[in-house]
PDB file of C-alpha atoms in Angstrom:
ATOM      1  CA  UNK A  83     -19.693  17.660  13.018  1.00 55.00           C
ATOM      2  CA  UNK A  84     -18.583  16.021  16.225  1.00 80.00           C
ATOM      3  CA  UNK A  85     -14.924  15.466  17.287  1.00 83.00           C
ATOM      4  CA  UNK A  86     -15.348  11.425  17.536  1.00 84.00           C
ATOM      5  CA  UNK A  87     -17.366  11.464  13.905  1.00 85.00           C
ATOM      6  CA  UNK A  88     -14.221  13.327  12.394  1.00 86.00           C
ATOM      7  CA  UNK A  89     -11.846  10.865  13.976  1.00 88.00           C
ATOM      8  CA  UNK A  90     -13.496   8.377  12.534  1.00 90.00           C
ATOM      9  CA  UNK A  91     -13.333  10.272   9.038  1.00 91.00           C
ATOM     10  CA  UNK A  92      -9.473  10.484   9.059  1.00 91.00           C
ATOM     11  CA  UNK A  93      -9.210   7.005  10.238  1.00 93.00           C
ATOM     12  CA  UNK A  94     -11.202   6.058   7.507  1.00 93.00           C
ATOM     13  CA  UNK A  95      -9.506   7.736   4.995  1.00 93.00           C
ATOM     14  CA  UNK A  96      -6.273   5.916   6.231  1.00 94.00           C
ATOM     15  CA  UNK A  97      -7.403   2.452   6.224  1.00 95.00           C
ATOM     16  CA  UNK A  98      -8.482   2.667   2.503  1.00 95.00           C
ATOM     17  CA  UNK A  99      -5.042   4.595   1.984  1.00 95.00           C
ATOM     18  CA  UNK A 100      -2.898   1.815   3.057  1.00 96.00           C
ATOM     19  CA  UNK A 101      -5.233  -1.052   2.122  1.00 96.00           C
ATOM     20  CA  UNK A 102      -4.521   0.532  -1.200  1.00 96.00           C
ATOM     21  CA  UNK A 103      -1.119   0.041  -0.460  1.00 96.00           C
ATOM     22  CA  UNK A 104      -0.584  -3.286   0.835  1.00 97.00           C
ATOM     23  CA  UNK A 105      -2.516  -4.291  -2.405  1.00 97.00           C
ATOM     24  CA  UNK A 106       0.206  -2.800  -4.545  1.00 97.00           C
ATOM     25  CA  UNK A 107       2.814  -4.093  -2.254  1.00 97.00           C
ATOM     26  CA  UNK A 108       1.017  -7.782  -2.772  1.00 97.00           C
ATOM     27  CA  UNK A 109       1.270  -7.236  -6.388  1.00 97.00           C
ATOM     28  CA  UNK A 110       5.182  -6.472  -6.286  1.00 97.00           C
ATOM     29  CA  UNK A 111       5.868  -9.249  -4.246  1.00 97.00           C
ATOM     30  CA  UNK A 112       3.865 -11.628  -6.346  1.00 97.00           C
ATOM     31  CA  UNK A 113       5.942 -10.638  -9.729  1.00 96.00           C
ATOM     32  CA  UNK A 114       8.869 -10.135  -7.989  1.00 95.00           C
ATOM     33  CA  UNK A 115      10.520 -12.912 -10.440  1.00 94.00           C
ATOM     34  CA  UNK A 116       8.265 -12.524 -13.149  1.00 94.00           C
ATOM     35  CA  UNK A 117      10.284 -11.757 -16.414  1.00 93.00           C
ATOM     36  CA  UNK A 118       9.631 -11.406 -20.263  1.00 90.00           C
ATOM     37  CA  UNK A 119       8.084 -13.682 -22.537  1.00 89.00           C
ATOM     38  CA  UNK A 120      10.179 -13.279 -25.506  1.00 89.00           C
ATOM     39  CA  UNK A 121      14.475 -12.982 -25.666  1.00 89.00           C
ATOM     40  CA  UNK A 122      14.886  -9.187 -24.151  1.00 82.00           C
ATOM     41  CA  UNK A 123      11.629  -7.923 -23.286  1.00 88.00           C
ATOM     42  CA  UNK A 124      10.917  -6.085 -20.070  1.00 92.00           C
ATOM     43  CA  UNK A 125       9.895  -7.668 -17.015  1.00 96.00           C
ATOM     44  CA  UNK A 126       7.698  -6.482 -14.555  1.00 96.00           C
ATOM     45  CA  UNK A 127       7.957  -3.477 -13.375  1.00 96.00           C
ATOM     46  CA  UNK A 128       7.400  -2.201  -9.622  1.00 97.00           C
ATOM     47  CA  UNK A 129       4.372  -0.371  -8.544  1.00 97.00           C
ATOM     48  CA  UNK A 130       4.886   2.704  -6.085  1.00 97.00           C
ATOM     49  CA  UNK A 131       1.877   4.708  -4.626  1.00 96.00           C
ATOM     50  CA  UNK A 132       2.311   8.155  -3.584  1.00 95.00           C
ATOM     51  CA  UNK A 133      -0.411  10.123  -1.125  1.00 94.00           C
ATOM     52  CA  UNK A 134      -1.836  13.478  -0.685  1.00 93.00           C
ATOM     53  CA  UNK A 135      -3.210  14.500   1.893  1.00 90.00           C
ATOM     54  CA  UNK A 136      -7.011  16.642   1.197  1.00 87.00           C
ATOM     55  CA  UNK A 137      -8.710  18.981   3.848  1.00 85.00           C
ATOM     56  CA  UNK A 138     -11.997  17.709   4.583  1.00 79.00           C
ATOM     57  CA  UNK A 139     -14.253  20.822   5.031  1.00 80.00           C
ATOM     58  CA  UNK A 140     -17.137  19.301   6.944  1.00 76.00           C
ATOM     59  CA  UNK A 141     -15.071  18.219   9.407  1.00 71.00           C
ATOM     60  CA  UNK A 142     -11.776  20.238   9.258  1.00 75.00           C
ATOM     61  CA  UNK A 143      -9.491  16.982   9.280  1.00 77.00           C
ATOM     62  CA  UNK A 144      -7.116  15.905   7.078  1.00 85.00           C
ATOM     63  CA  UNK A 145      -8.169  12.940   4.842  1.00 90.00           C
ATOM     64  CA  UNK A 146      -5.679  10.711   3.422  1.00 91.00           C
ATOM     65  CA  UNK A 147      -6.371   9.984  -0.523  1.00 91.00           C
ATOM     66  CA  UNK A 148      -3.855   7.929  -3.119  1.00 94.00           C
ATOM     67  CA  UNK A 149      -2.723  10.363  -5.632  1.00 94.00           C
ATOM     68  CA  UNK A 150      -1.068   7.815  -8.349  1.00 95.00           C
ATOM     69  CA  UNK A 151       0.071   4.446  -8.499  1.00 96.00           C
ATOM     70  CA  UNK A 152       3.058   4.666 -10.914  1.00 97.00           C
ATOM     71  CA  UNK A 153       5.931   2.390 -12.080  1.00 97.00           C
ATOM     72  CA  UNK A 154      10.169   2.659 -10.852  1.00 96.00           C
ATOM     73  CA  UNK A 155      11.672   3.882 -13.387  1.00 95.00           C
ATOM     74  CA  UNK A 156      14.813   2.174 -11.728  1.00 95.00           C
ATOM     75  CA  UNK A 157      17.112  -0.033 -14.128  1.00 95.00           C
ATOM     76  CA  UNK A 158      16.165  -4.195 -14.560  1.00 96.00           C
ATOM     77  CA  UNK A 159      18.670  -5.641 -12.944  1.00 95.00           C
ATOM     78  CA  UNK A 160      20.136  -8.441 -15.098  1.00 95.00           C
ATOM     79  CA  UNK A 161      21.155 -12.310 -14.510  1.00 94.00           C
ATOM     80  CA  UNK A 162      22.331 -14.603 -16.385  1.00 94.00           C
ATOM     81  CA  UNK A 163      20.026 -17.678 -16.677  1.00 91.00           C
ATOM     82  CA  UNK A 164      20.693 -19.363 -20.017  1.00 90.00           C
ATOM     83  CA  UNK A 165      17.946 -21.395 -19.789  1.00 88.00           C
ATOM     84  CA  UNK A 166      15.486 -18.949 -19.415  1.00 89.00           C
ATOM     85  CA  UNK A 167      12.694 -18.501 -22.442  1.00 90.00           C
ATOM     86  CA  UNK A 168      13.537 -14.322 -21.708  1.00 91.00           C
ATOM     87  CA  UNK A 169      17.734 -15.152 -22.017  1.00 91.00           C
ATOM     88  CA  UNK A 170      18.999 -12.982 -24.595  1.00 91.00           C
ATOM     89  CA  UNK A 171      21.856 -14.555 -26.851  1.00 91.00           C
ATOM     90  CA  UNK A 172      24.200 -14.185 -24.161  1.00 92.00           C
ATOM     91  CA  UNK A 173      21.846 -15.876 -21.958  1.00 92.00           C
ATOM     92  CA  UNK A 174      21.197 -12.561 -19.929  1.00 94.00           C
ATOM     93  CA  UNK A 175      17.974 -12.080 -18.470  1.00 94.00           C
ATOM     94  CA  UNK A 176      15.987  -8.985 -17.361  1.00 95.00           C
ATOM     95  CA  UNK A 177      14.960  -9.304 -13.622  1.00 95.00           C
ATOM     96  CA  UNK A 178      12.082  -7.093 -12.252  1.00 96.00           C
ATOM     97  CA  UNK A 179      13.458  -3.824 -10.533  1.00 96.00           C
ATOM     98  CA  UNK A 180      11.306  -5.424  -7.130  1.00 97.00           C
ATOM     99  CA  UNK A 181      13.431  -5.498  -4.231  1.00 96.00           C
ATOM    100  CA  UNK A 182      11.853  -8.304  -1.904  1.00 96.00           C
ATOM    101  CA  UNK A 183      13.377  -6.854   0.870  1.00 97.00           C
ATOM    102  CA  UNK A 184      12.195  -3.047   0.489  1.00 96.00           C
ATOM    103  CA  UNK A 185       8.630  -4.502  -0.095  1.00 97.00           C
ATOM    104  CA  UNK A 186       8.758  -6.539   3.271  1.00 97.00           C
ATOM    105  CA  UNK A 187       9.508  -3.402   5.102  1.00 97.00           C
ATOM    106  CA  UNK A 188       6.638  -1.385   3.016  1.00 96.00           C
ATOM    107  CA  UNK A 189       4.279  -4.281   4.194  1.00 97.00           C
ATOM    108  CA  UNK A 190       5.197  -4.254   7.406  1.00 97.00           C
ATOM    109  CA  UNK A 191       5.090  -0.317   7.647  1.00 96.00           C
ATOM    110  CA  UNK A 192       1.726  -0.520   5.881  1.00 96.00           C
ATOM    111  CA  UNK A 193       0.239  -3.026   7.956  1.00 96.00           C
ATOM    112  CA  UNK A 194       0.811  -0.670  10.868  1.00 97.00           C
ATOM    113  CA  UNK A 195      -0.749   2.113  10.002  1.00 95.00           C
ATOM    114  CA  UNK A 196      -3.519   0.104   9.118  1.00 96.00           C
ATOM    115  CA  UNK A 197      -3.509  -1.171  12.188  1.00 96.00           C
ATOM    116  CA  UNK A 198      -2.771   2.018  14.205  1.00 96.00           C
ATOM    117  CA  UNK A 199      -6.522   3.494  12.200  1.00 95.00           C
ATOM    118  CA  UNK A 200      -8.162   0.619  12.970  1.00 96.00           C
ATOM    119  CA  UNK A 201      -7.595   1.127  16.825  1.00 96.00           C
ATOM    120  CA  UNK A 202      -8.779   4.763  16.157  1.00 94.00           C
ATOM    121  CA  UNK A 203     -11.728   3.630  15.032  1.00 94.00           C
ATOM    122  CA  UNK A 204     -12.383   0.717  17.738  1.00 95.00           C
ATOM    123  CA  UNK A 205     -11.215   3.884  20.469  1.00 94.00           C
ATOM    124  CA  UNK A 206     -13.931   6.246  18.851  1.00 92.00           C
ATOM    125  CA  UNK A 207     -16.684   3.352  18.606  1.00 92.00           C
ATOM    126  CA  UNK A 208     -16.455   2.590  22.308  1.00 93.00           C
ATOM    127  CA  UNK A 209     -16.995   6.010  23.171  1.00 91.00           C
ATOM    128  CA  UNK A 210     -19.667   7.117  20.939  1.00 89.00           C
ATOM    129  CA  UNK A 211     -21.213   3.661  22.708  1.00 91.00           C
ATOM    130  CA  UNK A 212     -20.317   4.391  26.275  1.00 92.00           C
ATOM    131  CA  UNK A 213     -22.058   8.232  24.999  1.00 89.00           C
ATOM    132  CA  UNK A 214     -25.480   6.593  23.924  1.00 91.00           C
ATOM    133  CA  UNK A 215     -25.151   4.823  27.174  1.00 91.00           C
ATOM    134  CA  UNK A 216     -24.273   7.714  29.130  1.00 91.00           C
ATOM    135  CA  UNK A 217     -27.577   9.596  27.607  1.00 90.00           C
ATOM    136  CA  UNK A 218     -29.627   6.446  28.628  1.00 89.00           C
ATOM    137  CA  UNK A 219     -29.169   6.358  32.011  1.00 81.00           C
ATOM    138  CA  UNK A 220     -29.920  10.324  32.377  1.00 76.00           C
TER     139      UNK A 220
END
């Protein structure tokens, strides 16, 4: 397998890595204030993806795969909102452990690299193109 075909493997294998991610990024940010239903109950919980990375043996190149999507086992932190249908009898409320802030940054880091493999793959287009084009002319 070509160099350019393997280059567009591994940038493959990224873009579907962090579209993964900026999915479960979404998804904190969306239930970032979403709490219980009943007095108590746990809120939402954030979503963290790890990678591996996987030799690809046709090629030789790294590929990028998502290894698990699991919850923070960080502590709720807690507000008081009397109102609230979640309030305990103190009028305490579990918030989700989502940190708007560290999400924003994952986005933004995420949305990068997405961006960085899809200029890999634009960069390895035009030259399998300017290639054909090369062989044409011959």
């Amino acid at each position: 397998m070509d160099a350019l075909t393997a280059a567009l493997k591994v940038a493959a294998s990224g873009l579907g890595a962090q579209s993964e991610r900026l999915r479960v990024v979404s998804e904190n940010l969306a239930n970032a204030q979403s709490t219980g239903n009943t007095p108590g109950a746990d809120p939402y919980r954030r979503k963290t993806i790890t990678f591996q990375s996987e030799v690809d043996r046709a090629t030789g190149g790294s590929l990028v795969e998502v290894s698990a999507i699991s919850r923070d086992p960080s502590d709720f932190p807690i507000e008081f909102q009397p109102g609230n249908e979640a309030a305990d009898d103190k009028g305490y409320v579990k918030m989700p452990n989502v940190n708007t802030l560290v999400e924003m940054a994952d986005m933004s880091e995420a949305n990068r690299s997405y961006e960085a493999n899809l200029q890999v793959i634009k960069q390895a287009r035009d030259l399998i193109s300017m290639t054909i084009d090369l062989m044409r002319n011959q």
